[in-house]
């Protein structure tokens, strides 16, 4: 093994939690570099189900160090809740298994208020955010008015910064007819939680650097997916961070020449939650998944939009991320189908295109060109080797990986740790 970046090759929810959990067994350190508690990684171990939002999924394996890097935005109340929830599930967290960057930016309740307010104001054009305040928090970071975790540990400095920030935010809230933020309770709440997480906060650039110098192997776990990337995704229907492979470096302070391998996670079909174009969306696939109780969001519980596998999108994801190997998850979701569709190109205003247009208004007009293949109509959930999969399922996997342009490495045939096939 070496230093690996795992990214989502679609619109998020590609089953990365399970893939990370599998890969973590083979590495020493797991790093999160972007996003916030808008992410929700579900990992099933034995009878227990864990939903991780900010903490890297590696926390579930003993003896692994998890790092939340500078590129993540942190709601410390939510982080503390997650730490406490995990403790009730028997996962103890301290500075031996979790460190958090002092340069990570804080998410405040007023970020959530602004997030909600913007969604309301946008009306039909809303993004469909998770309402976790992610966009406004990253907005503050880029506008250079953000407050970082390291500030939280310096009482006077933090008080000063928060007072100044709240003053400006209250002007904004007043315009929207919202109640102003009261500084005192907010200060007390954040200073209190700051003390609880103080032992975890450090310069994680050095932590990761030292681990690399010591020959330890590192997994950078991506959150969300390629098409939610603020630069390369279906803007403005995206999240507010870079979700593509490069973010592993900027969001953790690791130089690009230390990355050895990029693994892309993708579902055997496609899903998307929130608004925005989704060319292969198909009601029959949505109905099938929802009837099986699948494809409801881990964080918000929202029903995901579902559709056929979109190789135009995943091929572009391969280009953007430099994906070497693929982890295809949720193959079992397609077990009952007699025929399957694979999108191999789009038709845009009558012309065939092989790459997704970068303008959402054009993407909205794209009509998928499908190749149809036979299904396997057998359960795959008990397969533990590639050869145990039905022939048509193997053919399907080879087809979607060839179209994407990377090697198949892992196949997921169910939620549990055991339901993973390594090639
Ligand atoms: P935000 O990240 O809450 O601002 O939401 C922006 C868009 O990204 C919305 O469409 C969300 O549904 C989507 N999104 C954010 N996080 C995730 C995720 O972890 N999985 C899937 N979609 C996400």
Short mmCIF file of C-alpha atoms and ligand atoms in Angstrom, two decimals, residues 11-13 38-40 115 127-132 134-135 224 228 237-240 272-275 302, ligand 1:
data_model
loop_
_atom_site.label_atom_id
_atom_site.label_comp_id
_atom_site.label_asym_id
_atom_site.label_seq_id
_atom_site.Cartn_x
_atom_site.Cartn_y
_atom_site.Cartn_z
CA UNK A 11 -22.55 13.23 -7.03
CA UNK A 12 -21.61 11.96 -3.58
CA UNK A 13 -23.05 9.02 -1.61
CA UNK A 38 -22.77 17.81 5.37
CA UNK A 39 -21.10 14.45 4.69
CA UNK A 40 -22.52 11.23 6.04
CA UNK A 115 -27.72 28.92 4.53
CA UNK A 127 -29.50 24.37 -4.28
CA UNK A 128 -31.07 21.84 -1.93
CA UNK A 129 -28.26 22.20 0.61
CA UNK A 130 -27.96 20.11 3.76
CA UNK A 131 -28.59 23.36 5.72
CA UNK A 132 -25.50 22.72 7.81
CA UNK A 134 -21.31 24.82 4.90
CA UNK A 135 -21.54 27.38 2.08
CA UNK A 224 -19.12 14.37 -1.36
CA UNK A 228 -20.35 18.56 -6.30
CA UNK A 237 -25.63 23.06 -7.73
CA UNK A 238 -22.52 22.01 -5.87
CA UNK A 239 -21.09 22.08 -2.38
CA UNK A 240 -18.67 24.82 -1.36
CA UNK A 272 -27.96 12.55 -6.54
CA UNK A 273 -29.46 14.38 -3.57
CA UNK A 274 -30.43 18.04 -3.74
CA UNK A 275 -31.22 20.03 -6.85
CA UNK A 302 -33.89 12.85 2.10
P1 LIG B 1 -24.17 21.82 1.09
O1 LIG B 1 -22.88 21.08 1.00
O2 LIG B 1 -24.96 21.50 2.34
O3 LIG B 1 -24.02 23.28 0.86
O4 LIG B 1 -25.11 21.29 -0.10
C1 LIG B 1 -24.84 21.57 -1.47
C2 LIG B 1 -25.19 20.40 -2.36
O5 LIG B 1 -24.31 19.32 -2.09
C3 LIG B 1 -26.60 19.85 -2.14
O6 LIG B 1 -27.09 19.37 -3.36
C4 LIG B 1 -26.39 18.69 -1.19
O7 LIG B 1 -27.42 17.74 -1.29
C5 LIG B 1 -25.07 18.16 -1.73
N1 LIG B 1 -24.29 17.43 -0.72
C6 LIG B 1 -23.56 17.94 0.29
N2 LIG B 1 -22.97 16.95 0.99
C7 LIG B 1 -23.31 15.82 0.40
C8 LIG B 1 -22.98 14.45 0.65
O8 LIG B 1 -22.22 14.09 1.55
N3 LIG B 1 -23.52 13.54 -0.20
C9 LIG B 1 -24.33 13.90 -1.24
N4 LIG B 1 -24.66 15.15 -1.51
C10 LIG B 1 -24.15 16.11 -0.69
#
